[in-house]
CSV table of C-alpha atoms and ligand atoms in Angstrom, one decimal:
chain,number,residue,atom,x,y,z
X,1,UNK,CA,0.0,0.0,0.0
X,2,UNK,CA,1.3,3.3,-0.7
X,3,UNK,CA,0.9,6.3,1.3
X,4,UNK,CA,0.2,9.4,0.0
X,5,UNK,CA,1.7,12.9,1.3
X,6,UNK,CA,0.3,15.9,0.4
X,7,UNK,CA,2.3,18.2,-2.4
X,8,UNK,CA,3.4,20.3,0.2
X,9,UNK,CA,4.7,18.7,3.0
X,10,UNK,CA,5.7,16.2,0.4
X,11,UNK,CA,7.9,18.9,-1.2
X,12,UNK,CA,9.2,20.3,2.4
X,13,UNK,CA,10.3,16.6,3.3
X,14,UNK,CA,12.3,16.3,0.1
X,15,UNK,CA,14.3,20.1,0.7
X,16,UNK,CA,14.9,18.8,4.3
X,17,UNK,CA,16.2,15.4,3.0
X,18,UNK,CA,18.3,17.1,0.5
X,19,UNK,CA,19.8,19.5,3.3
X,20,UNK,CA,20.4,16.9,5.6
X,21,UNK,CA,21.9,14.5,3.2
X,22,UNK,CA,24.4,17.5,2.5
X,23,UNK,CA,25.3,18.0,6.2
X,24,UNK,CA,25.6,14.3,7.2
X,25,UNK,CA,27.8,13.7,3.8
X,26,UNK,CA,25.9,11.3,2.9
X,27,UNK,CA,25.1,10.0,-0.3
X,28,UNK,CA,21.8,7.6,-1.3
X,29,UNK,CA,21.8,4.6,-3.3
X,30,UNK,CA,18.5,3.5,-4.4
X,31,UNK,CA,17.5,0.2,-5.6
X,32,UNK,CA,15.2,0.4,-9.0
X,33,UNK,CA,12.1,-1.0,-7.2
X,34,UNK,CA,12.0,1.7,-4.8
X,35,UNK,CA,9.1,4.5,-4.7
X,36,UNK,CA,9.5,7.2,-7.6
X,37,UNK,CA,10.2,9.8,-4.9
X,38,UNK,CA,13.2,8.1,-3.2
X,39,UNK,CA,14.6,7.0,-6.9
X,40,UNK,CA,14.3,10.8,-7.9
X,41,UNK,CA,16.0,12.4,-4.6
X,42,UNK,CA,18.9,9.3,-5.1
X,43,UNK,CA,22.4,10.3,-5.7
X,44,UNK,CA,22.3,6.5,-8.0
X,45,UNK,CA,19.4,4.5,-8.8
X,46,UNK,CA,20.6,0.7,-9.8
X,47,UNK,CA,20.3,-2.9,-9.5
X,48,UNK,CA,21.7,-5.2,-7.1
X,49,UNK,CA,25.1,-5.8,-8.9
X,50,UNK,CA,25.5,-2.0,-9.7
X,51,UNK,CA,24.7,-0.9,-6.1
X,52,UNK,CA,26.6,-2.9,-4.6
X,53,UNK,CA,29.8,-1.4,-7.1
X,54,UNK,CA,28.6,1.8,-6.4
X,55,UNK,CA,29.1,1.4,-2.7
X,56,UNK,CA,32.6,0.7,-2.9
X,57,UNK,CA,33.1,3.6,-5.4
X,58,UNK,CA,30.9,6.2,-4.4
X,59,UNK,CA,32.6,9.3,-2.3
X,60,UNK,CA,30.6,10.2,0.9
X,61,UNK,CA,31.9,9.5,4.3
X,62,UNK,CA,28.6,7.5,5.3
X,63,UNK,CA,25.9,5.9,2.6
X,64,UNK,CA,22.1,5.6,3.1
X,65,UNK,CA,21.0,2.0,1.5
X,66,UNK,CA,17.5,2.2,0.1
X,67,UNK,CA,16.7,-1.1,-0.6
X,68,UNK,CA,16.4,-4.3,1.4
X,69,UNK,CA,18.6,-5.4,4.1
X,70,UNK,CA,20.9,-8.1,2.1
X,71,UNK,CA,21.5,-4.9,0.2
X,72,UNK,CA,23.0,-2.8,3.5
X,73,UNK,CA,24.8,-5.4,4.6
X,74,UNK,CA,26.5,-6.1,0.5
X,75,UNK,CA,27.2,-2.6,1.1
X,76,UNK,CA,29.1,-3.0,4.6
X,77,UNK,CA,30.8,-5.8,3.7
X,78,UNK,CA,32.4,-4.3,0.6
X,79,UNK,CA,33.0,-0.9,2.4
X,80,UNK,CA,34.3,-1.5,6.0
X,81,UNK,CA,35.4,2.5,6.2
X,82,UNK,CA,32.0,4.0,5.2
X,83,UNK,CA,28.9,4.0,7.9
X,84,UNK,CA,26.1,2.4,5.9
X,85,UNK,CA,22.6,3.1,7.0
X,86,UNK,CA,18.7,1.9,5.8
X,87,UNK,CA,16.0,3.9,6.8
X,88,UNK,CA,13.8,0.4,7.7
X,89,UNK,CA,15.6,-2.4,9.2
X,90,UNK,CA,12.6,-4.6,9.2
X,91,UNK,CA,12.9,-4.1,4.9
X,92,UNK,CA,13.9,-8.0,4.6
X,93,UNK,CA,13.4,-10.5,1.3
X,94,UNK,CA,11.4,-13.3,1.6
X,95,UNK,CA,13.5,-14.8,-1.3
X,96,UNK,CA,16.6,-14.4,1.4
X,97,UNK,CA,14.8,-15.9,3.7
X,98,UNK,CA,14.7,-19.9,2.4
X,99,UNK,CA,18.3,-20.7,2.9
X,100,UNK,CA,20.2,-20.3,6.5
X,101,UNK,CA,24.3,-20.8,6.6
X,102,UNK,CA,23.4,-24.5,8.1
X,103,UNK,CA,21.7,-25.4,4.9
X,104,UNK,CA,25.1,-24.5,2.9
X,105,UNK,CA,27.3,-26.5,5.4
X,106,UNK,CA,25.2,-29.7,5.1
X,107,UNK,CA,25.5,-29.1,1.3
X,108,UNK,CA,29.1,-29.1,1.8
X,109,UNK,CA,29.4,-31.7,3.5
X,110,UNK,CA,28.1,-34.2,1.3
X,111,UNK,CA,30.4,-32.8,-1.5
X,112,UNK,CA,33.6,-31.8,0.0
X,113,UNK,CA,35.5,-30.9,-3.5
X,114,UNK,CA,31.8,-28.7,-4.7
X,115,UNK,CA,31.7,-25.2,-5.1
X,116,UNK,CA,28.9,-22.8,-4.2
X,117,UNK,CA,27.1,-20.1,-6.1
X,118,UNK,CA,24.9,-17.8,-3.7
X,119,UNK,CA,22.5,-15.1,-5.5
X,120,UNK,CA,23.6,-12.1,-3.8
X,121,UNK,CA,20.0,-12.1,-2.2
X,122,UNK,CA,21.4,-13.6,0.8
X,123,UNK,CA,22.1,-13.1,4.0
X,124,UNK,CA,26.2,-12.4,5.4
X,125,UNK,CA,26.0,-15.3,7.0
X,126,UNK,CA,24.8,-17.3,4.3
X,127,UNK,CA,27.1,-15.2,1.9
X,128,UNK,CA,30.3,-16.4,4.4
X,129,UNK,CA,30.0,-20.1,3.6
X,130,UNK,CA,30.0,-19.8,-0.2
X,131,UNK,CA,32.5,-19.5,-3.0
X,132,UNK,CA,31.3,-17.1,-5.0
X,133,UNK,CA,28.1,-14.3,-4.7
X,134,UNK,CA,26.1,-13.2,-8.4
X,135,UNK,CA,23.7,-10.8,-8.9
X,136,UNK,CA,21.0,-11.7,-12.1
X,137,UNK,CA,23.0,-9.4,-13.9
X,138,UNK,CA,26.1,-11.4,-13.9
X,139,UNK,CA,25.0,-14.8,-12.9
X,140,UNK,CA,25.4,-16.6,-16.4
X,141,UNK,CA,29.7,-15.3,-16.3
X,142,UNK,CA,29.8,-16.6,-12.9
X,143,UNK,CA,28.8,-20.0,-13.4
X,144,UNK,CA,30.6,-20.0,-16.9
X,145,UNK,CA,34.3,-19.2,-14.9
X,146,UNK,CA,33.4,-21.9,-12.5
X,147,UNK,CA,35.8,-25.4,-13.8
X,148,UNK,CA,32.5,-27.8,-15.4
X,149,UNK,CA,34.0,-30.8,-13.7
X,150,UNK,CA,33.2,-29.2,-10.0
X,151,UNK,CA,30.3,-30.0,-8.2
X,152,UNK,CA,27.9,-27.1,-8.1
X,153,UNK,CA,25.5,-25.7,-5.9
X,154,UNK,CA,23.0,-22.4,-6.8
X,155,UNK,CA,20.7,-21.4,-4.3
X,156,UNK,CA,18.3,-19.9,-3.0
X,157,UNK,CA,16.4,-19.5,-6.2
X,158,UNK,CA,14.9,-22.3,-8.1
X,159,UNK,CA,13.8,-20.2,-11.2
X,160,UNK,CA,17.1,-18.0,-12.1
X,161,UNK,CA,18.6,-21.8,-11.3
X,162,UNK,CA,17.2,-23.5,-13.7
X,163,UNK,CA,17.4,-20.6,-16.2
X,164,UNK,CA,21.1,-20.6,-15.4
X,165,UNK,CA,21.1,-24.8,-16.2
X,166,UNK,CA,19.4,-24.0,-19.5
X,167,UNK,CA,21.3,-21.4,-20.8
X,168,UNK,CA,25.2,-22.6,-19.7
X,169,UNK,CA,24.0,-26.3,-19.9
X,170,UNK,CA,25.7,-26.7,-16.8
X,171,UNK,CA,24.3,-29.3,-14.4
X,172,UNK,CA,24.0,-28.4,-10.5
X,173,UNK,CA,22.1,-28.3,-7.7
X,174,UNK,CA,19.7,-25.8,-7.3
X,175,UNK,CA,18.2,-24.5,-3.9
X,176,UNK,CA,14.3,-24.3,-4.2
X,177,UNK,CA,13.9,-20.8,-3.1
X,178,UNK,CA,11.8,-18.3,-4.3
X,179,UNK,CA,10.6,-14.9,-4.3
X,180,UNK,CA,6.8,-14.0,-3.8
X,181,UNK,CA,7.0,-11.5,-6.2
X,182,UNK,CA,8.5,-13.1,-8.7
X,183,UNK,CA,7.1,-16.3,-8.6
X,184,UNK,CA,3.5,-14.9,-9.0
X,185,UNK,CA,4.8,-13.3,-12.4
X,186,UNK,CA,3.3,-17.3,-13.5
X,187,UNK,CA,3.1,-18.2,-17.2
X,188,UNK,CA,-0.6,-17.4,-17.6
X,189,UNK,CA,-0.2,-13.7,-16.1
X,190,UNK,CA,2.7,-13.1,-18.4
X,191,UNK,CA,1.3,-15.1,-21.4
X,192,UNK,CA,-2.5,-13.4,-21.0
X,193,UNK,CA,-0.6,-9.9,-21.3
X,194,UNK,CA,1.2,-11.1,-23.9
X,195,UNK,CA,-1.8,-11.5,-25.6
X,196,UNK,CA,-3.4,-8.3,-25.0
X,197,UNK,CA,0.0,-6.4,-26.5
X,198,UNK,CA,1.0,-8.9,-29.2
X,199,UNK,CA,3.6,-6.1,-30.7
X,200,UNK,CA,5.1,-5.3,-27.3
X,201,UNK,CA,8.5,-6.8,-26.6
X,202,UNK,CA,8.6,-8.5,-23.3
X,203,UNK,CA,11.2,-7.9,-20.8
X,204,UNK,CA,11.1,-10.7,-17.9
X,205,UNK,CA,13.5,-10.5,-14.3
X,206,UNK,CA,15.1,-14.5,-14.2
X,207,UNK,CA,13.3,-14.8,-10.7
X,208,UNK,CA,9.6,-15.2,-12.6
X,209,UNK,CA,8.0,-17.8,-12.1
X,210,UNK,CA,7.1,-17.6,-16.2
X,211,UNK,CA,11.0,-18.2,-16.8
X,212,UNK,CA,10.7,-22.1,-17.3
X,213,UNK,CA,8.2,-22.3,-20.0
X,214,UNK,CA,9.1,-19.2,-21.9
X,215,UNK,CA,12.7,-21.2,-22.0
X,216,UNK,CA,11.3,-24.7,-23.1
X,217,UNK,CA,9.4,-22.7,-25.6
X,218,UNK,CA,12.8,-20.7,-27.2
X,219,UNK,CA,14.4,-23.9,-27.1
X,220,UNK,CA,12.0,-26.0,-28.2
X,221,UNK,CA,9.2,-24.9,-29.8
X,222,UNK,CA,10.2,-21.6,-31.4
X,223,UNK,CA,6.7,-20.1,-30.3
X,224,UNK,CA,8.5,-17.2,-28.2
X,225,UNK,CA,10.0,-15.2,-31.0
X,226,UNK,CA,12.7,-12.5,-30.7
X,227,UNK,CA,10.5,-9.9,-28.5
X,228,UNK,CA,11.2,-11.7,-25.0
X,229,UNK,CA,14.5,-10.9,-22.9
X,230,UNK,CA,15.1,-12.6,-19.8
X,231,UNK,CA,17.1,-9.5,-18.0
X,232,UNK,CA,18.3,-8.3,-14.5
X,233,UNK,CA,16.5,-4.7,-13.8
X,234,UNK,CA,19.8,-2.5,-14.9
X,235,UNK,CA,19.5,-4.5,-18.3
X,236,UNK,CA,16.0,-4.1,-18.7
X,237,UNK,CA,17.1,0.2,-19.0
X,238,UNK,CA,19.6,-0.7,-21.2
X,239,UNK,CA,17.6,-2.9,-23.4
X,240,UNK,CA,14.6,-0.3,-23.5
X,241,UNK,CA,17.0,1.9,-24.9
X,242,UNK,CA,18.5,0.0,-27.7
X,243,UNK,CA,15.0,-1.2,-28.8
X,244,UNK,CA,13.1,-0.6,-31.5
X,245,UNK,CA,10.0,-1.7,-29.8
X,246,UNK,CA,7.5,1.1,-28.8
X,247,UNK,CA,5.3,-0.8,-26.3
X,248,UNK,CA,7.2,-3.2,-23.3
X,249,UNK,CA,5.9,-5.5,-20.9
X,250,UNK,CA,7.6,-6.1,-18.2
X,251,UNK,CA,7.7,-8.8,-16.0
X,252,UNK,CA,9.8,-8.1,-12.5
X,253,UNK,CA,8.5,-5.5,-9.4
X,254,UNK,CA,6.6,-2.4,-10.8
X,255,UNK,CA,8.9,-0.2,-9.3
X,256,UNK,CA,11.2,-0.2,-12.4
X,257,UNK,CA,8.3,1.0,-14.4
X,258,UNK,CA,9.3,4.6,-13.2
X,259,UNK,CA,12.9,4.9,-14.6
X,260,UNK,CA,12.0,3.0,-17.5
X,261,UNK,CA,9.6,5.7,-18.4
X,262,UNK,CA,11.7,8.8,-17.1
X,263,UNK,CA,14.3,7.5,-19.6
X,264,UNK,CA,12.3,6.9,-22.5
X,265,UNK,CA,10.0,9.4,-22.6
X,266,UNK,CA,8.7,8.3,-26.0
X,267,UNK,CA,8.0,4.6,-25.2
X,268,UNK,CA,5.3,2.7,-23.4
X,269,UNK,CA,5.6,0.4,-20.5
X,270,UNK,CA,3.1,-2.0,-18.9
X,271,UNK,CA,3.6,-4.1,-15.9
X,272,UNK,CA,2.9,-7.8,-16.3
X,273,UNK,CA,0.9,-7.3,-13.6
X,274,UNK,CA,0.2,-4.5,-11.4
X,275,UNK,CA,0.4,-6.4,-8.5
X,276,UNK,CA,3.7,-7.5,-7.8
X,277,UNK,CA,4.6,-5.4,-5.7
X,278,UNK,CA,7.3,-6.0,-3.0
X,279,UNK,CA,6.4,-4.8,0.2
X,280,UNK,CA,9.7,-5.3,1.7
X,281,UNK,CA,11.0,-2.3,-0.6
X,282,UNK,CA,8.4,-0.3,0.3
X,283,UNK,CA,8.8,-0.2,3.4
X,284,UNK,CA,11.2,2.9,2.7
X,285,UNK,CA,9.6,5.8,2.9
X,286,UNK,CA,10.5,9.5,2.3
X,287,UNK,CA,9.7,10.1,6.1
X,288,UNK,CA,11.8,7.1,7.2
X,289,UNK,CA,14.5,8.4,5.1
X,290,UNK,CA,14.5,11.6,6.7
X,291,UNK,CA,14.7,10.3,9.7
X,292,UNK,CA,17.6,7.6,8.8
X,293,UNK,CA,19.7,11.2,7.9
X,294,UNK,CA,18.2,13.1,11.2
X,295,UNK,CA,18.8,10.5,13.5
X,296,UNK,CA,22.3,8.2,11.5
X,297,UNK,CA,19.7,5.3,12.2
X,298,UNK,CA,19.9,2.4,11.5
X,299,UNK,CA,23.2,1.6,11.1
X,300,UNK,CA,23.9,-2.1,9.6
X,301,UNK,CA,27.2,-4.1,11.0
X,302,UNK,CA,28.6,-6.9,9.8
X,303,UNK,CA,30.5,-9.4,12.5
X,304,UNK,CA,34.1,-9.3,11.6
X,305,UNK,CA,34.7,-12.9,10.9
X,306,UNK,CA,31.6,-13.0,8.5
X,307,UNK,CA,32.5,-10.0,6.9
X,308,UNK,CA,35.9,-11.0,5.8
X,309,UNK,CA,34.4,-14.5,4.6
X,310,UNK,CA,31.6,-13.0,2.8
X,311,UNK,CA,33.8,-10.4,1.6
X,312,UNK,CA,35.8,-13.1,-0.5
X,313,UNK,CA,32.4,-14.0,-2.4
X,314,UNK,CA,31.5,-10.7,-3.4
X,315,UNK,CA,35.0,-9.4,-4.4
X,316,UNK,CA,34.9,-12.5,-6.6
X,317,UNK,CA,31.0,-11.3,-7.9
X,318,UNK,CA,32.5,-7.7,-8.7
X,319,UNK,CA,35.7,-9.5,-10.4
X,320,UNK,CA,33.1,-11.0,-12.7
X,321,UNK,CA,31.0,-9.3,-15.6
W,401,13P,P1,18.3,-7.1,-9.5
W,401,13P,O1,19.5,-8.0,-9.3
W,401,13P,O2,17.8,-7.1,-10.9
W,401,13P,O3,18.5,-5.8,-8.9
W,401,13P,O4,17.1,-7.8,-8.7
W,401,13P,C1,17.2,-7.8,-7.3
W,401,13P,C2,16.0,-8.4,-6.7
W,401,13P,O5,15.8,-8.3,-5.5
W,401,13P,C3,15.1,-9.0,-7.5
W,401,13P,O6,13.9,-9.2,-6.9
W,402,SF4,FE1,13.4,-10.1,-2.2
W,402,SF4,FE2,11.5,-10.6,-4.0
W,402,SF4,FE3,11.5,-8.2,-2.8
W,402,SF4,FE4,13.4,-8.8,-4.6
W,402,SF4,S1,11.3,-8.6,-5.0
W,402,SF4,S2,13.8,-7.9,-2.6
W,402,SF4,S3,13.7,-11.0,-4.2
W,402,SF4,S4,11.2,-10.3,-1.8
């Protein structure tokens, strides 16, 4: 549910974020599925992979993380000299969620010489026990520089897994994790849009639960022609650009609708379904962002000894694509 402020306290709580933001030094890092106000007030406005660069390259002495916890924490881990604060703590991911460090171990134990492959929607703990992290946007050259003859384990989610399978024909474990959101984005929503826009081109986020059959039907069937991309949210802006198309649908969390459209001003875009919405990134709010600057709440921290093992993974994640 989305709250709506008034235009002109809504104004006067964007000129005090911007004034505080300048005296705390701090500088905001938005995820693309967050509210149209927060992405507009953001100093960068990016997926996963690209915040989580952006955190070690961006020059403020303390960073606001609007986005979802795993996000904060990407961004401590990678940055031990910056503070690094979200405005809701309680902004978790339910995707996140389905996998605990003990469930890595027990992997690990049964195959001693395996490798693991952890979607950077994860928590640090989880993040600590595995070989490499990937983000959607680089999952495909993460998997591709891992040896084929090494046992391999993907988690936590079962549908960018098995896209991964398909597309490097590499066999592995996969976790079976998913996200709500995502998994609701089914093959009848998608294909019954589809169908009302036959000439849009179709741009769909590797976590929907669609992914499967639009695959089988590349591979197999032909009947998906060459108006479907199966993209992380920083390449669905980059693919909007570079299309001819006029009319998109896209298939992922409607909060990338509003950049897509503030880039392309002459292009349509229509969300696969209005409803997938996460509430986890919408728990950040202009007033709880105000008060993250007012207040330096709350700060995310890391343990040490998780930190420098997670670290590894991610280092290896920005190394990569
Ligand atoms: P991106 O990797 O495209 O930013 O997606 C992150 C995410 O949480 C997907 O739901
Ligand atoms: Fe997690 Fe899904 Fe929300 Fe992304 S959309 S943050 S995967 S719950």
């Amino acid at each position: 549910m989305t709250t709506v402020i008034p235009e002109t306290s809504r104004t006067a709580l964007i000129d005090e974020i911007l004034e505080l933001k300048a005296e705390r030094g701090a500088a905001i890092l938005a995820h693309n599925y967050q509210i149209p106000d927060i992405q507009d007030l953001a100093d960068v406005v990016a997926d996963s992979l690209k915040l989580a660069r952006q955190a070690t390259e961006v020059d403020a002495e303390r960073i606001v993380l609007c986005g979802v916890y795993f996000m904060a924490e990407t961004a401590v881990i990678a940055n031990p000299d910056k503070q690094v604060l979200i405005p809701d703590p309680k902004a978790g991911c339910s995707l996140a969620e389905t996998i605990q460090a003990r469930d890595v171990r027990r992997w690990r134990e049964k195959h001693p010489d395996g490798m693991v492959v952890a979607y950077v929607n994860t928590s640090a703990e989880v993040k600590a026990e595995v070989d490499y992290c990937c983000t959607s946007g680089n999952a495909v050259a993460v998997i591709e520089a891992i040896p084929r003859d090494v046992p391999l384990m993907f988690l936590p989610d079962f549908f960018l897994g098995n896209y991964l399978r398909e597309v490097t024909g590499r066999e592995m474990d996969i976790w079976l994790g998913e996200c709500h959101v995502h998994a609701g984005l089914s093959p009848d929503v998608v294909e019954t849009k589809r169908k009302e826009m036959p000439d849009a081109e179709l741009l769909v986020h590797p976590e929907c639960g669609c992914v499967t059959s639009i695959l089988y039907y590349l591979n197999h069937e032909g009947k998906i022609d060459n108006h479907t991309r199966i993209v992380s949210t920083e390449q669905m802006m980059l693919r909007a650009r570079v299309s001819e198309a006029k009319r998109f649908v896209v298939a992922t969390e409607t909060g990338v609708l509003h950049r897509l459209r503030k880039e392309n001003p002459d292009k349509e875009f229509f969300a696969a379904a209005e409803s997938a919405e996460c509430r986890y990134m919408k728990m950040i709010t202009l007033e709880k962002l105000r008060d993250s600057l007012r207040y330096l709440r709350y700060e995310v921290t890391v343990p040490p000894d998780i930190a420098v093992r997670a670290r590894r993974a991610i280092d290896r994640m920005l190394a990569i694509g």
